[in-house]
Amino acid sequence: MVHHIQVGLTIFIFVVSALSFWGSLRSANPYGRHMLPGQRNTMPALPAWLLFEAPQFFSFALTFWLSASSPSAAALTLFALWQAHYTYRALIYPLRMRDRHKRFPIASVIFGILFNGINGFINGYAVAHAPHLMNAAWLHDPRFVIGVAVAVAGWLINFQADTILINLRRDGSTGYKVPHGGLFRYVSSANYFGEIVLWCGWALMSFTPAGLSFAVFSTANLLPRALSHHRWYVEHFADYPRERRAIIPGIL
Ligand SMILES: NC(=O)c1ccc[n+]([C@@H]2O[C@H](COP(=O)([O-])OP(=O)(O)OC[C@H]3O[C@@H](n4cnc5c(N)ncnc54)[C@H](OP(=O)(O)O)[C@@H]3O)[C@@H](O)[C@H]2O)c1
């Protein structure tokens, strides 16, 4: 029964990815610089990020520990990486944000809580049950080894880009500046590029449909948003570096 629910929800994430890609190409999700003027039904951004990212942490942990009878080293590695990332994303990242007056739409918070709760559940369940992850040989499988390397590289790129953006407001300002350094040399959304690389690495190392669904969702969600960010930079900064792409160095 739980297995069928997990499969159904994984298919649901693929469907949401397609809808999200189509919707985000038409208009950017209205938060941050894409917030609509006079937008109503918003809440402070700091508790918003805590609220909607936390289900990834709790839902994954609860499902994993309730389902895994004797987790393998590979499953425990995946568990540790997921929890480490969401300790950062749900707790440390919101506390690092400098602009304490920023608002966030309540509708997006509700969507985030539901989506992230489902995503934590399907991935926690997949990691606890996938037969290949129970096998000690998976730790030496090239998919696992390369997946770990790609995920860690993506996480480092994302963390460095987050840090560069946060430091742009170190002087107490609240507006936007042109980011420099790290992969911002090549793309406008180095943070999104790192995030997509991270979840592609996770999909490879876990090798489950649930892992793949989150890599597909992250790409479907962040790629169109990066195109919107890039257009916004070009429109607002006359001296914006011409060689810089939106999200994929040298390509897009
Ligand atoms: N896996 C997923 O599907 C997913 C989805 C969403 C986000 N994320 C991750 O969550 C993190 C935040 O995402 P986001 O959409 O908020 O990213 P973002 O639009 O790039 O903004 C990140 C932070 O930096 C600030 N900022 C951005 N550009 C700036 C500039 N040029 N000058 C000064 N400050 C600037 C933003 O302020 P403002 O709020 O004032 O714009 C915000 O606080 C990223 O690392 C992203 O990868 C992941």
PDB file of C-alpha atoms in Angstrom, residues 7-185:
ATOM      1  CA  VAL A   7       5.149   5.327  -6.803  1.00  0.00           C
ATOM      2  CA  GLY A   8       2.045   7.466  -7.444  1.00  0.00           C
ATOM      3  CA  LEU A   9       3.604  10.502  -5.749  1.00  0.00           C
ATOM      4  CA  THR A  10       6.838  10.068  -7.721  1.00  0.00           C
ATOM      5  CA  ILE A  11       4.823  10.199 -10.962  1.00  0.00           C
ATOM      6  CA  PHE A  12       3.037  13.242  -9.525  1.00  0.00           C
ATOM      7  CA  ILE A  13       6.406  15.037  -9.083  1.00  0.00           C
ATOM      8  CA  PHE A  14       7.224  14.434 -12.779  1.00  0.00           C
ATOM      9  CA  VAL A  15       3.829  15.928 -13.718  1.00  0.00           C
ATOM     10  CA  VAL A  16       4.370  18.930 -11.399  1.00  0.00           C
ATOM     11  CA  SER A  17       7.809  19.410 -13.013  1.00  0.00           C
ATOM     12  CA  ALA A  18       6.271  19.681 -16.489  1.00  0.00           C
ATOM     13  CA  LEU A  19       3.625  22.144 -15.235  1.00  0.00           C
ATOM     14  CA  SER A  20       6.202  24.143 -13.305  1.00  0.00           C
ATOM     15  CA  PHE A  21       8.471  24.399 -16.364  1.00  0.00           C
ATOM     16  CA  TRP A  22       5.605  25.588 -18.558  1.00  0.00           C
ATOM     17  CA  GLY A  23       4.326  28.062 -15.917  1.00  0.00           C
ATOM     18  CA  SER A  24       7.776  29.470 -15.080  1.00  0.00           C
ATOM     19  CA  LEU A  25       8.564  30.064 -18.757  1.00  0.00           C
ATOM     20  CA  ARG A  26       5.399  32.180 -19.004  1.00  0.00           C
ATOM     21  CA  SER A  27       5.989  34.154 -15.772  1.00  0.00           C
ATOM     22  CA  ALA A  28       8.551  33.885 -12.982  1.00  0.00           C
ATOM     23  CA  ASN A  29       7.433  32.688  -9.557  1.00  0.00           C
ATOM     24  CA  PRO A  30       6.605  36.017  -7.789  1.00  0.00           C
ATOM     25  CA  TYR A  31       9.215  36.180  -5.022  1.00  0.00           C
ATOM     26  CA  GLY A  32      12.525  38.051  -4.692  1.00  0.00           C
ATOM     27  CA  ARG A  33      13.113  40.443  -7.622  1.00  0.00           C
ATOM     28  CA  HIS A  34      10.074  39.018  -9.456  1.00  0.00           C
ATOM     29  CA  MET A  35       7.643  39.952  -6.649  1.00  0.00           C
ATOM     30  CA  LEU A  36       4.682  41.862  -8.117  1.00  0.00           C
ATOM     31  CA  PRO A  37       4.261  45.516  -7.083  1.00  0.00           C
ATOM     32  CA  GLY A  38       1.744  45.760  -4.222  1.00  0.00           C
ATOM     33  CA  GLN A  39       1.599  41.987  -3.899  1.00  0.00           C
ATOM     34  CA  ARG A  40      -0.729  40.941  -1.062  1.00  0.00           C
ATOM     35  CA  ASN A  41      -0.867  37.873   1.221  1.00  0.00           C
ATOM     36  CA  THR A  42       2.827  37.756   2.011  1.00  0.00           C
ATOM     37  CA  MET A  43       4.812  36.938   5.158  1.00  0.00           C
ATOM     38  CA  PRO A  44       8.387  37.686   6.340  1.00  0.00           C
ATOM     39  CA  ALA A  45      10.904  35.757   4.203  1.00  0.00           C
ATOM     40  CA  LEU A  46      12.955  34.307   7.085  1.00  0.00           C
ATOM     41  CA  PRO A  47      10.164  32.221   8.731  1.00  0.00           C
ATOM     42  CA  ALA A  48       8.815  31.469   5.233  1.00  0.00           C
ATOM     43  CA  TRP A  49      12.080  29.711   4.227  1.00  0.00           C
ATOM     44  CA  LEU A  50      12.211  27.884   7.599  1.00  0.00           C
ATOM     45  CA  LEU A  51       8.602  26.723   7.211  1.00  0.00           C
ATOM     46  CA  PHE A  52       8.644  25.479   3.640  1.00  0.00           C
ATOM     47  CA  GLU A  53      12.115  23.892   3.550  1.00  0.00           C
ATOM     48  CA  ALA A  54      11.875  22.106   6.946  1.00  0.00           C
ATOM     49  CA  PRO A  55       9.502  19.342   5.641  1.00  0.00           C
ATOM     50  CA  GLN A  56      12.333  18.087   3.382  1.00  0.00           C
ATOM     51  CA  PHE A  57      14.374  17.418   6.536  1.00  0.00           C
ATOM     52  CA  PHE A  58      11.637  15.948   8.771  1.00  0.00           C
ATOM     53  CA  SER A  59       9.679  14.039   6.133  1.00  0.00           C
ATOM     54  CA  PHE A  60      12.815  12.317   4.777  1.00  0.00           C
ATOM     55  CA  ALA A  61      14.104  11.463   8.295  1.00  0.00           C
ATOM     56  CA  LEU A  62      10.748  10.136   9.528  1.00  0.00           C
ATOM     57  CA  THR A  63      10.110   7.997   6.441  1.00  0.00           C
ATOM     58  CA  PHE A  64      13.669   6.688   6.345  1.00  0.00           C
ATOM     59  CA  TRP A  65      13.833   5.610   9.991  1.00  0.00           C
ATOM     60  CA  LEU A  66      10.310   4.158   9.995  1.00  0.00           C
ATOM     61  CA  SER A  67      10.982   2.093   6.822  1.00  0.00           C
ATOM     62  CA  ALA A  68      14.657   1.064   6.965  1.00  0.00           C
ATOM     63  CA  SER A  69      15.115  -2.094   9.060  1.00  0.00           C
ATOM     64  CA  SER A  70      18.943  -2.242   8.939  1.00  0.00           C
ATOM     65  CA  PRO A  71      20.167   0.526   6.600  1.00  0.00           C
ATOM     66  CA  SER A  72      23.272  -0.143   4.498  1.00  0.00           C
ATOM     67  CA  ALA A  73      26.338   2.140   4.390  1.00  0.00           C
ATOM     68  CA  ALA A  74      25.187   3.509   1.002  1.00  0.00           C
ATOM     69  CA  ALA A  75      21.701   4.301   2.358  1.00  0.00           C
ATOM     70  CA  LEU A  76      23.223   5.959   5.434  1.00  0.00           C
ATOM     71  CA  THR A  77      25.527   8.051   3.214  1.00  0.00           C
ATOM     72  CA  LEU A  78      22.523   9.246   1.192  1.00  0.00           C
ATOM     73  CA  PHE A  79      20.615   9.954   4.401  1.00  0.00           C
ATOM     74  CA  ALA A  80      23.541  11.969   5.826  1.00  0.00           C
ATOM     75  CA  LEU A  81      23.985  14.038   2.639  1.00  0.00           C
ATOM     76  CA  TRP A  82      20.269  14.847   2.398  1.00  0.00           C
ATOM     77  CA  GLN A  83      20.037  15.851   6.068  1.00  0.00           C
ATOM     78  CA  ALA A  84      23.243  17.911   5.909  1.00  0.00           C
ATOM     79  CA  HIS A  85      21.955  19.830   2.877  1.00  0.00           C
ATOM     80  CA  TYR A  86      18.539  20.513   4.422  1.00  0.00           C
ATOM     81  CA  THR A  87      20.073  21.575   7.756  1.00  0.00           C
ATOM     82  CA  TYR A  88      21.831  24.178   5.628  1.00  0.00           C
ATOM     83  CA  ARG A  89      18.909  25.101   3.359  1.00  0.00           C
ATOM     84  CA  ALA A  90      16.118  25.120   5.977  1.00  0.00           C
ATOM     85  CA  LEU A  91      18.013  26.589   8.930  1.00  0.00           C
ATOM     86  CA  ILE A  92      21.449  28.063   8.225  1.00  0.00           C
ATOM     87  CA  TYR A  93      20.626  29.692   4.849  1.00  0.00           C
ATOM     88  CA  PRO A  94      17.574  31.683   6.083  1.00  0.00           C
ATOM     89  CA  LEU A  95      19.576  32.890   9.093  1.00  0.00           C
ATOM     90  CA  ARG A  96      22.393  34.067   6.770  1.00  0.00           C
ATOM     91  CA  MET A  97      20.040  36.209   4.631  1.00  0.00           C
ATOM     92  CA  ARG A  98      20.762  39.881   5.305  1.00  0.00           C
ATOM     93  CA  ASP A  99      17.565  41.696   4.360  1.00  0.00           C
ATOM     94  CA  ARG A 100      15.262  41.101   7.335  1.00  0.00           C
ATOM     95  CA  HIS A 101      12.384  43.134   5.797  1.00  0.00           C
ATOM     96  CA  LYS A 102      11.964  40.890   2.767  1.00  0.00           C
ATOM     97  CA  ARG A 103       8.498  39.323   2.222  1.00  0.00           C
ATOM     98  CA  PHE A 104       7.466  36.020   0.640  1.00  0.00           C
ATOM     99  CA  PRO A 105       4.052  35.009  -0.848  1.00  0.00           C
ATOM    100  CA  ILE A 106       1.988  32.786   1.480  1.00  0.00           C
ATOM    101  CA  ALA A 107       0.684  30.742  -1.503  1.00  0.00           C
ATOM    102  CA  SER A 108       4.285  29.787  -2.393  1.00  0.00           C
ATOM    103  CA  VAL A 109       4.940  28.822   1.249  1.00  0.00           C
ATOM    104  CA  ILE A 110       1.892  26.492   1.223  1.00  0.00           C
ATOM    105  CA  PHE A 111       2.941  24.961  -2.113  1.00  0.00           C
ATOM    106  CA  GLY A 112       6.497  24.562  -0.741  1.00  0.00           C
ATOM    107  CA  ILE A 113       5.347  22.788   2.435  1.00  0.00           C
ATOM    108  CA  LEU A 114       3.217  20.301   0.440  1.00  0.00           C
ATOM    109  CA  PHE A 115       5.780  19.724  -2.319  1.00  0.00           C
ATOM    110  CA  ASN A 116       8.736  19.378   0.065  1.00  0.00           C
ATOM    111  CA  GLY A 117       6.815  17.055   2.411  1.00  0.00           C
ATOM    112  CA  ILE A 118       5.997  14.765  -0.537  1.00  0.00           C
ATOM    113  CA  ASN A 119       9.540  14.967  -1.925  1.00  0.00           C
ATOM    114  CA  GLY A 120      11.107  14.126   1.461  1.00  0.00           C
ATOM    115  CA  PHE A 121       8.733  11.153   1.788  1.00  0.00           C
ATOM    116  CA  ILE A 122       9.322   9.644  -1.679  1.00  0.00           C
ATOM    117  CA  ASN A 123      13.107  10.031  -1.449  1.00  0.00           C
ATOM    118  CA  GLY A 124      13.332   8.773   2.165  1.00  0.00           C
ATOM    119  CA  TYR A 125      11.230   5.743   1.201  1.00  0.00           C
ATOM    120  CA  ALA A 126      13.229   5.081  -1.982  1.00  0.00           C
ATOM    121  CA  VAL A 127      16.576   5.210  -0.158  1.00  0.00           C
ATOM    122  CA  ALA A 128      15.278   2.904   2.597  1.00  0.00           C
ATOM    123  CA  HIS A 129      13.889   0.303   0.145  1.00  0.00           C
ATOM    124  CA  ALA A 130      15.899   0.289  -3.117  1.00  0.00           C
ATOM    125  CA  PRO A 131      17.413  -3.244  -3.420  1.00  0.00           C
ATOM    126  CA  HIS A 132      20.683  -2.002  -5.024  1.00  0.00           C
ATOM    127  CA  LEU A 133      21.292   0.306  -2.060  1.00  0.00           C
ATOM    128  CA  MET A 134      21.130  -2.689   0.339  1.00  0.00           C
ATOM    129  CA  ASN A 135      24.044  -4.296  -1.483  1.00  0.00           C
ATOM    130  CA  ALA A 136      27.507  -3.396  -0.115  1.00  0.00           C
ATOM    131  CA  ALA A 137      28.854  -3.489  -3.706  1.00  0.00           C
ATOM    132  CA  TRP A 138      26.895  -0.276  -4.496  1.00  0.00           C
ATOM    133  CA  LEU A 139      29.497   1.712  -2.510  1.00  0.00           C
ATOM    134  CA  HIS A 140      32.061   0.895  -5.228  1.00  0.00           C
ATOM    135  CA  ASP A 141      29.705   1.185  -8.184  1.00  0.00           C
ATOM    136  CA  PRO A 142      30.803   3.966 -10.605  1.00  0.00           C
ATOM    137  CA  ARG A 143      27.268   5.448 -10.466  1.00  0.00           C
ATOM    138  CA  PHE A 144      27.580   5.911  -6.705  1.00  0.00           C
ATOM    139  CA  VAL A 145      31.195   7.145  -6.745  1.00  0.00           C
ATOM    140  CA  ILE A 146      30.660   9.607  -9.644  1.00  0.00           C
ATOM    141  CA  GLY A 147      27.278  10.642  -8.183  1.00  0.00           C
ATOM    142  CA  VAL A 148      28.877  11.550  -4.821  1.00  0.00           C
ATOM    143  CA  ALA A 149      31.599  13.585  -6.587  1.00  0.00           C
ATOM    144  CA  VAL A 150      29.039  15.445  -8.756  1.00  0.00           C
ATOM    145  CA  ALA A 151      26.718  16.096  -5.769  1.00  0.00           C
ATOM    146  CA  VAL A 152      29.530  17.458  -3.598  1.00  0.00           C
ATOM    147  CA  ALA A 153      30.833  19.651  -6.460  1.00  0.00           C
ATOM    148  CA  GLY A 154      27.289  20.984  -7.042  1.00  0.00           C
ATOM    149  CA  TRP A 155      26.815  21.685  -3.349  1.00  0.00           C
ATOM    150  CA  LEU A 156      30.124  23.617  -3.162  1.00  0.00           C
ATOM    151  CA  ILE A 157      29.209  25.704  -6.247  1.00  0.00           C
ATOM    152  CA  ASN A 158      25.776  26.435  -4.759  1.00  0.00           C
ATOM    153  CA  PHE A 159      27.202  27.349  -1.336  1.00  0.00           C
ATOM    154  CA  GLN A 160      29.865  29.627  -2.828  1.00  0.00           C
ATOM    155  CA  ALA A 161      27.249  31.370  -5.008  1.00  0.00           C
ATOM    156  CA  ASP A 162      24.839  31.784  -2.041  1.00  0.00           C
ATOM    157  CA  THR A 163      27.722  33.345  -0.081  1.00  0.00           C
ATOM    158  CA  ILE A 164      28.649  35.773  -2.891  1.00  0.00           C
ATOM    159  CA  LEU A 165      25.008  36.940  -3.168  1.00  0.00           C
ATOM    160  CA  ILE A 166      24.582  37.301   0.610  1.00  0.00           C
ATOM    161  CA  ASN A 167      27.799  39.355   0.803  1.00  0.00           C
ATOM    162  CA  LEU A 168      26.490  41.822  -1.809  1.00  0.00           C
ATOM    163  CA  ARG A 169      24.351  43.249   1.038  1.00  0.00           C
ATOM    164  CA  ARG A 170      27.066  43.129   3.683  1.00  0.00           C
ATOM    165  CA  ASP A 171      27.026  46.964   3.727  1.00  0.00           C
ATOM    166  CA  GLY A 172      23.370  46.979   4.878  1.00  0.00           C
ATOM    167  CA  SER A 173      21.975  47.845   1.421  1.00  0.00           C
ATOM    168  CA  THR A 174      18.769  46.173   0.216  1.00  0.00           C
ATOM    169  CA  GLY A 175      18.993  46.609  -3.580  1.00  0.00           C
ATOM    170  CA  TYR A 176      20.661  44.545  -6.291  1.00  0.00           C
ATOM    171  CA  LYS A 177      24.268  44.653  -7.575  1.00  0.00           C
ATOM    172  CA  VAL A 178      26.095  42.737 -10.290  1.00  0.00           C
ATOM    173  CA  PRO A 179      27.586  39.611  -8.634  1.00  0.00           C
ATOM    174  CA  HIS A 180      31.218  38.740  -9.403  1.00  0.00           C
ATOM    175  CA  GLY A 181      33.500  35.795  -8.616  1.00  0.00           C
ATOM    176  CA  GLY A 182      33.054  32.031  -8.579  1.00  0.00           C
ATOM    177  CA  LEU A 183      30.869  30.763 -11.412  1.00  0.00           C
ATOM    178  CA  PHE A 184      29.214  34.194 -11.703  1.00  0.00           C
ATOM    179  CA  ARG A 185      32.098  34.835 -14.088  1.00  0.00           C
TER     180      ARG A 185
END
